Amino acid sequence: MKTADRKIIIFLCFSGLLLQVSTLFDGAHPHLLYANILQIDSIEINTWRNNSVVPGLSRAISLDYHYSMGLIFWTDVLEMKIATVHIDNMLNINEDIIRTKIGRPDGIAVDWIYDHLYWTDDVYRHIQVSNLDGSMRRTLIDYGIERPRALALDPNRGIMFFSDWGSVPRIERCGLDGRDRQIIVVTDIAWPNGLVIDHKDERLYWTDGALFQIKSSTLEGKDVKTIIKNAKYLPHPFGIAVHDQYVYWTNWEYKSLLRTNKYDGSYVETVQRDLTSPMDIKLYDSNVQPDLGTNVCGYFNRECSHLCFPTSPWSERNVKYTCSCPDGYDIESDNQTCTKHGENAQLIIAEHQSISRIDLESLQSDALDVTGLLNTVAVDFHLEKDLIFWTDVSLKGIYVSYLSGGLLSGLGIRKTIISEDINTPDGMAVDWIYDHIYWTDAGLNHIQVSNLDGTFRKTLINSRLDEPRAIALLPQEGLMFFTDWGINPKIERCAMDGTERYTIITKEIRWPNGIVIDNIGRRIYWTDGFLQLLKSSTFDGTDVFTIVQFAQKTFPQPFGIEIYDDQIYWTNWNAKSVYTVHKYKGNDMKPLITGLKAPRNLKIISKETQKKGTNLCGNNNGGCHHLCLPVPITLNSAGYSCVCADMYHKDNALQCIKKDPAELVKDEL
């Protein structure tokens, strides 16, 4: 018996629990796999025995499988992800393979010849493909498409079928590389929810949720036939499968699974009733995924460095296959080799016990290779020096490691920058021009600055603060913005030496968790976790504008915020995700990454976010003994201020002299 022909679930007996062994796929009969929202179930045809295959899901919509590899794949539109499990996985340990830039993946299909995974996304309005493990992700179609839903593949012929239930409902076909698109069905169609290929008769079947019907055609879209049109049996059909002389479908309205004769629609029969909410359905059988020896890419992917797809049968290109690249890569002149184009922007996220990093084009993600993180909150970087900094409120410290490569990150080692006299460092920002780090401390109610290595530490502000949190810098102009979510919530602006403080926002503000500066638009943006807002204003606090007002029932509790191009990136603390939204219009909100642990602050690594500027302090530190901090030229024509570290004061020659004990006592008073 093949691995894929069976699934055995074992419940071990502990403390009187029952020991049970059940064989789900015994290979004797084909099965119907269907997504039942909270789980994936299986029904054995003829015996009609029903079993739970993948329990404990949130909102499973679409599913498919790879028979020879024994893998089941499904989409979850609540958790916004694609996951997989192996048939022989006795513990039902699911693996999330796609959780970045995914909105509502209504359709999914497995290419069992070339080992690729395809899916549609109704939010991002595109069709994408990847390897079975989610790597080498590529956008195939993102134009001329509105509401993509169902998918069906014929990899032996190199064809993909997909449905679109937008303003012009239709069914299209194209090559597995997304090229050579053809509209094959556009009349008498409204909500094409499900698609399936009948390999035996070489016909395409689909359900229509609005017209209460199931229809079929040739693979070219000709000889269209209505199999059944009946509002009683098809009030809202969704998934569809074909086996022998029957066509099966799921019924949203009656929460049931039905079948009828696939040729004339005679004798409708209810196969399963009283289901939770049946969605997609697939016939689990080796005959559904025939291997006719037509893999034109071969076992070694031909000469393609990354992705290899067969061309469509009607392609005018005189080639049998196409080499393609994942998003974020370009094909070289040899049409075979892919190279990464430029330095892609990356998103880094502080999420409790790890720091994640996601390439915004290729969507490849990894975690910073450091150990011992307990509760990271703030994160920032110094691109030129290849350093990443973060705060940990449980360890009560500020730490640094290499941003990419290097000895420290390669060994998972971090260096402690600040570890004494620090309590709750909720906010932190890096001055990449003058090489300083700034941080807030909600426990000690102050804002401090130091060199990048933690030396020459200086308290800049320690009065009229209650719960300082977020902080943002504009070193080109010597400006600092920070938030306070204490008894009197507010946003303040000051010079980067702590002088010239101005309170700029006091109205409609409660929990200002995150703040970011948009220097191009000359505005600041912030999140409010209590009022459920994303807001912005000018640098002086005027022209306050609400970007997004979230409904209280959704309660996302926005925390961190970042700006890149025309998009706002913000962390959804409750949904454990990162979303994007247009920074001016507040529309087109989309999830970027889901399934995070506890996302707090985030930053985008890019030359655009840390543009080079002039260090007015120069090579000799502006003549300053300790710290040379930028300030607005309206405050000081030199554009900087010399500051001594705590426990020191300046003499007339700009030298920093250690204070005597009496002076230190006066400072504390």
XYZ file of C-alpha atoms in Angstrom:
669
model
C 0.000 0.000 0.000
C 1.386 3.417 -0.966
C 2.061 6.105 1.619
C -0.605 8.314 0.123
C -3.209 5.533 0.223
C -3.809 5.685 3.922
C -3.865 7.894 6.937
C -3.610 6.515 10.436
C -4.489 8.611 13.457
C -3.382 7.280 16.838
C -4.727 8.618 20.118
C -2.417 7.484 22.906
C -3.893 6.428 26.231
C -2.862 8.731 29.040
C -4.734 9.048 32.341
C -7.529 6.792 31.186
C -7.954 8.318 27.719
C -9.029 5.971 24.950
C -6.474 4.456 22.575
C -7.943 4.585 19.086
C -6.538 3.698 15.666
C -8.546 4.518 12.562
C -7.598 4.124 8.943
C -8.968 6.999 6.878
C -7.567 6.325 3.432
C -7.321 2.595 2.866
C -7.048 2.777 -0.935
C -10.045 0.472 -1.490
C -12.389 3.296 -2.473
C -11.971 6.875 -3.635
C -12.796 9.595 -1.119
C -14.337 13.027 -1.202
C -12.239 15.578 0.660
C -14.153 18.701 1.606
C -13.504 21.863 3.601
C -16.087 22.133 6.367
C -14.929 25.552 7.644
C -13.591 24.369 11.013
C -12.050 21.183 9.681
C -11.334 19.119 6.593
C -13.381 15.947 6.373
C -13.371 12.848 4.203
C -16.211 10.712 2.907
C -15.485 7.303 1.447
C -17.540 6.821 -1.717
C -19.899 3.826 -1.653
C -19.500 3.111 2.070
C -20.207 6.794 2.853
C -18.117 6.618 5.971
C -17.235 10.126 7.191
C -13.984 10.998 8.990
C -12.264 14.122 10.217
C -8.924 14.541 8.438
C -7.643 17.939 9.618
C -9.463 19.268 12.713
C -9.115 22.534 14.601
C -9.164 25.032 11.717
C -10.524 28.591 11.691
C -12.145 29.123 8.287
C -10.955 26.669 5.674
C -12.366 27.539 2.252
C -10.435 25.862 -0.548
C -8.355 22.686 -0.621
C -6.352 20.396 -2.864
C -3.779 17.642 -2.495
C -0.690 16.031 -3.995
C -1.532 12.353 -4.199
C 1.910 10.830 -4.731
C 3.489 12.984 -2.003
C 0.610 12.482 0.429
C 0.124 16.215 1.044
C -3.101 18.126 1.671
C -3.184 21.914 1.171
C -5.886 24.373 2.195
C -6.577 28.087 2.478
C -7.843 29.782 5.626
C -9.509 33.143 4.985
C -9.814 34.046 8.664
C -6.157 33.476 9.510
C -5.239 34.588 5.970
C -2.819 31.816 5.160
C -2.182 28.638 3.184
C -1.224 25.551 5.153
C -0.374 21.916 4.537
C -0.265 18.613 6.376
C 0.996 15.165 5.409
C -1.449 12.292 5.177
C 0.697 10.201 7.516
C 1.118 12.989 10.064
C -0.381 11.178 13.031
C -0.256 14.246 15.280
C -1.917 16.540 12.721
C 0.881 19.099 12.935
C 0.005 21.656 10.280
C 2.604 23.798 8.543
C 1.882 27.344 7.381
C 3.572 27.833 4.022
C 2.072 31.158 2.863
C 1.244 33.907 5.354
C 2.655 37.065 3.732
C 0.723 39.337 1.368
C -2.350 37.154 1.343
C -5.888 38.499 1.736
C -8.722 36.154 0.803
C -7.382 33.048 -0.968
C -10.645 31.583 -2.262
C -9.125 29.086 -4.690
C -6.166 26.715 -4.586
C -4.826 24.046 -6.940
C -1.866 21.674 -6.915
C 0.265 20.927 -9.964
C 1.265 17.315 -9.311
C 3.577 17.083 -12.342
C 5.786 20.152 -11.827
C 5.199 20.300 -8.054
C 3.809 23.810 -7.837
C 1.015 25.378 -5.816
C -1.404 27.921 -7.353
C -3.918 30.167 -5.597
C -6.256 33.087 -6.221
C -6.625 36.116 -3.954
C -9.813 38.168 -3.971
C -8.241 41.005 -1.939
C -5.005 41.424 -3.890
C -6.785 40.532 -7.141
C -4.142 38.242 -8.494
C -3.150 34.627 -9.084
C 0.144 33.420 -7.673
C 2.272 30.289 -7.779
C 5.050 28.866 -5.621
C 6.875 25.665 -4.884
C 4.982 23.266 -2.644
C 6.812 24.619 0.410
C 5.822 28.214 -0.398
C 9.236 29.231 -1.737
C 9.937 30.942 -5.094
C 6.618 32.765 -5.031
C 5.588 34.455 -8.286
C 2.638 36.609 -9.329
C 1.291 35.163 -12.587
C -1.756 37.353 -13.245
C -2.520 40.740 -11.663
C -4.160 42.631 -14.521
C -7.526 42.260 -16.242
C -8.823 40.411 -13.204
C -11.324 41.544 -10.540
C -12.650 38.765 -8.291
C -10.631 35.612 -9.004
C -12.016 32.540 -7.296
C -11.765 28.941 -8.506
C -8.799 27.169 -10.092
C -8.391 23.901 -11.987
C -5.148 22.577 -13.490
C -4.281 20.178 -16.279
C -0.476 19.984 -15.932
C -0.163 17.194 -18.496
C -1.413 19.667 -21.096
C 0.097 22.697 -19.381
C -3.254 24.475 -18.849
C -4.717 26.479 -15.975
C -8.418 27.336 -15.749
C -9.705 30.066 -13.435
C -12.973 31.851 -12.764
C -13.655 35.537 -12.130
C -16.951 36.681 -10.596
C -16.316 40.424 -10.982
C -18.216 42.890 -13.169
C -17.659 40.632 -16.189
C -18.103 37.085 -14.832
C -16.193 34.546 -16.890
C -13.952 31.523 -17.045
C -10.514 31.833 -18.595
C -7.716 29.474 -19.441
C -4.003 30.092 -19.886
C -0.663 28.354 -19.659
C 0.709 27.296 -16.293
C 3.060 30.267 -16.614
C 0.058 32.642 -16.693
C 0.567 33.557 -20.350
C -1.591 33.044 -23.458
C -4.862 33.922 -21.699
C -8.144 33.048 -23.401
C -11.714 33.748 -22.268
C -13.662 30.543 -22.883
C -16.984 31.130 -21.043
C -18.608 34.562 -20.694
C -22.353 34.004 -21.282
C -24.954 32.657 -18.850
C -22.539 32.941 -15.946
C -22.633 35.041 -12.725
C -20.928 33.456 -9.698
C -18.597 30.717 -10.957
C -17.665 29.369 -7.520
C -16.179 25.993 -8.351
C -14.218 24.449 -11.241
C -13.202 20.860 -11.937
C -11.750 18.967 -14.884
C -13.193 15.615 -15.872
C -10.044 13.980 -17.259
C -11.983 10.941 -18.450
C -14.349 12.870 -20.739
C -12.028 15.884 -21.183
C -14.633 18.380 -20.047
C -14.733 21.307 -17.635
C -17.521 21.561 -15.013
C -18.444 24.573 -12.883
C -20.986 25.661 -10.280
C -22.811 28.994 -10.407
C -23.996 30.255 -7.019
C -26.224 33.005 -8.427
C -27.865 31.126 -11.315
C -28.486 27.898 -9.334
C -26.822 25.717 -11.900
C -24.012 23.365 -12.839
C -22.678 23.504 -16.380
C -19.960 21.880 -18.443
C -18.037 22.494 -21.644
C -15.096 21.176 -23.584
C -11.666 22.308 -22.444
C -11.878 24.977 -25.148
C -15.165 26.328 -23.754
C -17.300 24.869 -26.537
C -20.341 22.570 -26.443
C -21.637 24.201 -23.249
C -24.275 22.099 -21.495
C -26.477 22.779 -18.504
C -26.273 19.699 -16.295
C -28.764 20.878 -13.704
C -30.529 24.169 -13.000
C -32.640 23.972 -9.891
C -32.991 26.509 -7.069
C -34.127 23.739 -4.724
C -30.950 21.670 -5.006
C -28.558 24.487 -5.908
C -29.523 27.540 -3.835
C -25.829 28.328 -3.364
C -23.490 25.687 -4.792
C -19.780 26.195 -4.150
C -17.272 23.332 -4.530
C -17.542 20.704 -7.241
C -16.012 17.282 -7.972
C -16.517 14.576 -10.596
C -16.306 10.785 -10.244
C -17.494 8.156 -12.706
C -20.976 9.183 -13.864
C -21.584 11.599 -11.003
C -20.939 15.241 -10.290
C -20.760 16.232 -6.593
C -21.214 19.683 -5.094
C -21.403 21.427 -1.740
C -24.513 23.413 -0.813
C -24.095 26.469 1.436
C -27.804 26.966 1.955
C -28.670 23.461 3.165
C -25.200 22.705 4.595
C -25.067 19.481 2.653
C -23.202 17.548 -0.014
C -25.157 16.321 -3.059
C -24.601 14.486 -6.332
C -26.365 13.904 -9.649
C -25.732 12.305 -13.010
C -23.000 14.330 -14.705
C -24.556 13.929 -18.157
C -28.214 14.840 -17.676
C -28.621 15.891 -14.023
C -31.085 13.109 -13.277
C -31.711 11.763 -9.794
C -30.313 14.248 -7.284
C -29.094 12.496 -4.155
C -27.981 13.922 -0.799
C -24.703 12.295 0.169
C -24.146 14.103 3.497
C -26.297 16.530 5.444
C -26.101 18.619 8.646
C -22.605 19.852 7.900
C -21.142 22.958 9.531
C -20.507 24.981 6.394
C -19.256 22.952 3.418
C -17.029 24.841 0.996
C -14.571 23.339 -1.492
C -14.577 19.651 -2.386
C -12.068 17.398 -4.165
C -12.118 13.776 -5.267
C -9.193 12.024 -3.568
C -8.103 9.330 -6.001
C -4.975 8.511 -7.988
C -6.912 8.743 -11.266
C -7.550 12.424 -10.640
C -3.831 13.174 -10.884
C -2.526 11.093 -13.793
C 1.137 11.282 -14.722
C 1.414 10.773 -18.464
C 5.161 11.369 -18.584
C 4.774 14.848 -20.027
C 7.107 16.787 -17.685
C 8.949 18.946 -20.220
C 11.055 20.538 -17.455
C 12.470 17.204 -16.363
C 13.638 16.290 -12.905
C 16.395 18.920 -12.940
C 14.211 21.886 -13.970
C 15.962 22.019 -17.339
C 18.438 24.923 -17.321
C 16.115 27.179 -15.287
C 17.701 28.575 -12.144
C 14.378 28.979 -10.323
C 10.964 28.199 -11.853
C 10.118 26.143 -14.944
C 6.637 26.016 -16.517
C 5.326 24.277 -19.634
C 3.953 26.586 -22.307
C 0.312 26.377 -23.308
C -0.666 24.055 -26.192
C -1.819 27.055 -28.254
C 1.225 29.215 -27.551
C 2.846 30.865 -30.557
C 6.209 30.669 -28.820
C 8.262 27.917 -30.364
C 9.336 26.479 -27.003
C 7.998 23.726 -24.775
C 8.815 25.389 -21.464
C 9.481 28.803 -19.945
C 11.969 29.762 -17.261
C 10.498 32.249 -14.792
C 11.644 34.112 -11.711
C 10.111 34.655 -8.285
C 8.845 38.143 -7.495
C 11.755 40.449 -6.762
C 14.022 38.762 -9.321
C 14.799 39.462 -12.983
C 15.504 37.011 -15.792
C 18.926 37.407 -17.392
C 19.567 37.643 -21.151
C 20.019 33.866 -21.314
C 16.307 33.509 -20.372
C 17.296 30.930 -17.780
C 19.058 32.629 -14.880
C 17.305 34.770 -12.263
C 19.081 37.472 -10.277
C 17.735 39.656 -7.521
C 17.062 43.135 -8.853
C 18.662 45.780 -6.664
C 18.338 46.076 -2.917
C 14.747 45.239 -2.086
C 13.145 46.976 0.872
C 12.728 44.755 3.911
C 10.332 44.898 6.811
C 11.566 44.078 10.312
C 9.064 43.375 13.087
C 9.622 43.117 16.822
C 7.332 40.315 17.910
C 7.833 39.273 21.500
C 10.542 36.576 21.479
C 11.785 37.072 17.931
C 12.481 39.693 15.279
C 11.113 38.848 11.835
C 12.424 40.120 8.501
C 10.407 40.053 5.256
C 11.533 41.043 1.763
C 8.737 43.291 0.470
C 9.111 42.084 -3.137
C 9.983 38.403 -2.975
C 8.079 38.048 0.343
C 10.742 35.674 1.603
C 10.918 35.823 5.371
C 13.248 34.754 8.129
C 14.035 35.622 11.721
C 17.006 37.452 13.155
C 19.453 34.837 14.359
C 19.799 35.903 17.975
C 18.984 34.031 21.152
C 17.455 34.946 24.480
C 14.768 37.396 23.368
C 11.964 37.653 25.938
C 9.778 40.642 25.152
C 11.019 42.831 22.299
C 9.014 45.996 21.731
C 10.985 48.609 19.784
C 13.284 47.942 16.844
C 15.376 50.147 14.551
C 18.471 49.882 12.375
C 21.529 51.659 11.003
C 21.731 50.685 7.353
C 25.187 52.090 6.592
C 26.769 50.347 9.573
C 24.716 47.137 9.066
C 23.380 47.155 12.626
C 19.984 46.355 14.124
C 18.937 47.598 17.573
C 16.037 46.494 19.754
C 14.628 46.933 23.242
C 13.488 44.162 25.566
C 11.148 45.299 28.359
C 11.437 42.007 30.242
C 15.230 41.939 30.165
C 15.237 45.714 30.712
C 17.844 46.489 28.112
C 18.786 47.708 24.626
C 20.711 45.356 22.352
C 22.459 45.300 18.977
C 23.486 42.728 16.387
C 24.457 42.705 12.735
C 21.623 43.377 10.335
C 22.851 40.990 7.651
C 25.649 38.470 8.007
C 28.613 39.170 10.231
C 30.058 37.281 13.145
C 27.520 38.325 15.769
C 24.395 37.425 13.796
C 25.955 34.282 12.373
C 26.521 32.956 15.890
C 23.174 34.194 17.170
C 25.008 36.577 19.500
C 23.780 39.963 20.657
C 25.655 42.777 22.359
C 24.154 44.680 25.258
C 24.164 48.460 24.768
C 22.134 49.620 27.775
C 21.425 47.402 30.799
C 21.649 49.642 33.883
C 19.159 52.244 35.106
C 16.583 51.223 32.531
C 13.073 49.971 33.236
C 10.512 50.011 30.407
C 12.104 51.030 27.085
C 8.925 51.062 24.992
C 10.284 53.331 22.267
C 13.641 53.593 20.531
C 14.998 55.354 17.448
C 18.361 55.459 15.682
C 19.942 58.654 14.391
C 21.733 57.257 11.338
C 23.451 60.551 10.438
C 24.982 61.550 13.796
C 25.223 57.934 15.077
C 23.150 58.090 18.246
C 20.309 56.059 19.743
C 17.345 57.636 21.544
C 14.862 55.823 23.761
C 11.866 56.410 25.996
C 11.424 54.796 29.393
C 7.837 54.582 30.669
C 9.018 53.190 33.996
C 11.481 55.981 34.766
C 9.516 58.638 32.832
C 12.347 60.070 30.788
C 13.909 60.190 27.317
C 17.612 59.470 26.913
C 20.287 59.442 24.212
C 23.715 57.855 23.858
C 26.297 56.907 21.273
C 25.573 53.737 19.308
C 27.688 51.746 21.758
C 25.839 53.114 24.810
C 28.570 55.511 25.909
C 27.984 59.154 26.895
C 24.449 58.492 28.042
C 22.383 61.642 28.571
C 18.899 62.261 29.990
C 17.277 64.781 27.649
C 13.772 65.050 29.110
C 12.576 63.997 32.575
C 9.820 66.465 33.376
C 6.148 66.680 32.346
C 6.245 63.049 31.252
C 3.900 60.331 32.455
C 4.066 57.320 30.112
C 6.421 58.153 27.209
C 6.213 55.550 24.466
C 6.953 56.038 20.770
C 9.734 58.213 19.383
C 10.675 59.324 15.852
C 13.645 61.351 14.583
C 14.355 63.680 11.692
C 18.128 64.206 12.062
C 18.379 66.219 8.826
C 16.486 68.989 10.636
C 17.334 68.151 14.254
C 13.715 67.325 15.175
C 12.345 64.709 17.544
C 8.699 63.671 18.033
C 7.478 61.500 20.894
C 4.197 60.266 22.353
C 2.912 60.054 25.921
C -0.074 57.845 26.792
C -0.310 58.767 30.468
C -3.030 60.703 32.291
C -2.758 63.528 29.765
C -2.084 61.779 26.427
C -0.201 63.881 23.921
C 2.362 64.126 21.148
C 5.285 66.512 21.554
C 7.972 67.923 19.294
C 11.388 69.192 20.334
C 14.965 69.612 19.188
C 17.071 66.471 19.293
C 18.950 67.826 22.299
C 15.655 67.912 24.253
C 15.197 71.684 24.132
C 12.409 73.721 22.495
C 9.587 71.385 23.574
C 6.140 71.934 22.106
C 2.971 69.947 22.733
C 1.354 69.608 19.314
C -1.449 67.004 19.762
C -3.769 66.820 22.793
C -7.226 66.194 21.312
C -8.708 62.845 20.220
C -5.762 60.896 21.561
C -5.604 58.155 24.220
C -3.046 55.425 23.477
C -0.572 56.806 20.915
C 1.377 53.580 20.508
C 3.413 54.329 17.391
C 4.666 57.359 15.498
C 6.510 57.863 12.204
C 7.722 60.858 10.192
C 6.914 61.342 6.508
C 9.536 63.899 5.516
C 8.352 64.039 1.896
C 4.797 64.895 2.891
C 5.990 66.944 5.906
C 3.607 65.081 8.195
C 3.671 62.765 11.185
C 1.506 59.655 11.441
C 0.498 57.801 14.583
C -1.581 54.881 15.840
C -4.050 55.006 18.708
C -4.741 51.608 20.242
C -7.645 52.775 22.389
C -9.511 54.975 19.913
C -8.742 52.503 17.095
C -7.288 55.157 14.786
C -4.567 55.874 12.281
C -4.087 59.646 12.146
C -1.721 62.258 10.729
C -0.903 65.962 11.063
C 1.657 68.493 9.938
C 4.860 68.906 11.946
C 3.273 71.648 14.060
C 0.190 69.559 14.878
C -2.226 71.332 12.525
C -4.301 69.841 9.701
C -5.092 66.728 11.751
C -6.567 64.033 9.541
C -8.023 60.625 10.395
C -6.682 58.070 7.913
C -8.641 55.099 9.259
C -11.259 54.800 11.987
C -11.688 51.127 12.786
C -15.026 49.716 13.862
C -14.986 48.897 17.564
C -16.135 45.354 16.878
C -12.967 44.645 14.883
C -10.729 46.087 17.634
C -7.380 45.591 15.881
C -5.496 47.686 18.496
C -2.952 49.240 16.093
C 0.517 49.536 17.592
C 3.611 50.074 15.421
C 3.539 52.223 12.287
C 5.853 52.850 9.326
C 5.664 54.726 6.007
C 7.053 53.547 2.679
C 6.157 55.044 -0.702
C 2.433 55.823 -0.505
C 1.621 53.071 1.993
C 1.228 52.933 5.760
C 2.407 49.713 7.384
C 0.952 49.030 10.824
C 0.867 46.164 13.263
C -2.466 44.694 14.325
C -1.759 43.572 17.865
C -4.989 41.617 18.340
C -4.988 39.878 14.950
C -1.223 39.250 15.196
C -0.597 40.640 11.735
C 0.732 43.540 9.669
C -1.545 45.509 7.336
C -1.019 48.151 4.684
C -3.273 51.060 3.738
C -2.928 54.116 1.492
C -1.375 56.931 3.530
C -3.580 59.690 2.088
C -6.840 58.029 1.110
C -7.017 55.383 3.839
C -8.355 52.867 1.329
C -7.203 49.586 -0.155
C -6.388 48.076 3.241
C -4.702 44.683 2.879
C -2.996 42.161 5.142
C 0.725 41.872 4.438
C 1.735 39.184 6.902
C -0.349 37.068 9.276
C 0.267 34.454 11.922
C 2.735 36.516 13.933
C 3.250 35.921 17.639
C 2.880 39.371 19.190
C 3.811 42.122 16.707
C 4.790 45.431 18.248
C 6.958 47.989 16.434
C 8.198 47.683 12.871
C 10.633 49.371 10.523
C 11.308 49.258 6.795
C 14.943 48.793 5.837
C 15.636 50.882 2.770
C 17.958 53.585 1.525
C 14.826 55.673 1.072
C 13.933 55.488 4.767
C 17.484 56.382 5.828
C 18.604 58.863 3.210
C 22.128 60.163 3.656
C 22.456 63.633 5.102
C 25.180 66.031 6.160
C 26.669 65.461 9.593
C 27.171 69.064 10.669
C 29.303 67.897 13.577
C 31.940 66.810 11.087
C 34.951 64.617 11.728
C 35.919 66.322 14.980
C 32.472 65.870 16.575
C 31.785 69.599 16.249
C 34.441 70.246 18.847
C 32.159 68.624 21.407
C 33.762 66.584 24.173
C 30.890 64.093 24.552
C 27.743 64.336 22.401
C 27.145 66.478 19.349
C 23.384 66.509 18.772
C 21.574 68.035 15.775
C 19.142 70.900 16.382
C 17.106 73.121 14.024
C 19.200 75.920 12.539
C 16.538 78.318 13.826
C 17.700 77.369 17.306
C 21.422 77.353 16.602
C 22.952 78.574 13.359
C 25.584 75.817 13.563
C 22.811 73.214 13.453
C 24.084 71.271 16.450
C 24.464 71.433 20.201
C 27.249 70.113 22.435
C 25.886 68.042 25.312
C 27.630 66.291 28.176
C 26.663 62.879 29.484
C 24.803 62.538 32.765
C 26.989 63.280 35.803
C 29.033 65.739 33.725
C 28.773 69.436 32.957
C 30.412 71.716 30.406
C 33.083 74.239 31.198
C 33.707 77.314 29.083
C 36.003 75.389 26.728
C 33.223 72.884 25.834
C 34.969 70.243 27.898
C 32.811 67.879 29.967
C 33.838 67.742 33.600
C 32.471 65.272 36.096
C 30.132 66.892 38.586
C 30.965 66.838 42.262
C 28.619 64.955 44.636
C 26.833 68.130 45.709
C 25.873 68.939 42.119
C 24.566 65.408 41.591
C 22.356 65.733 44.667
C 20.976 69.021 43.335
C 20.196 67.377 39.995
C 18.175 64.689 41.744
C 16.256 67.327 43.671
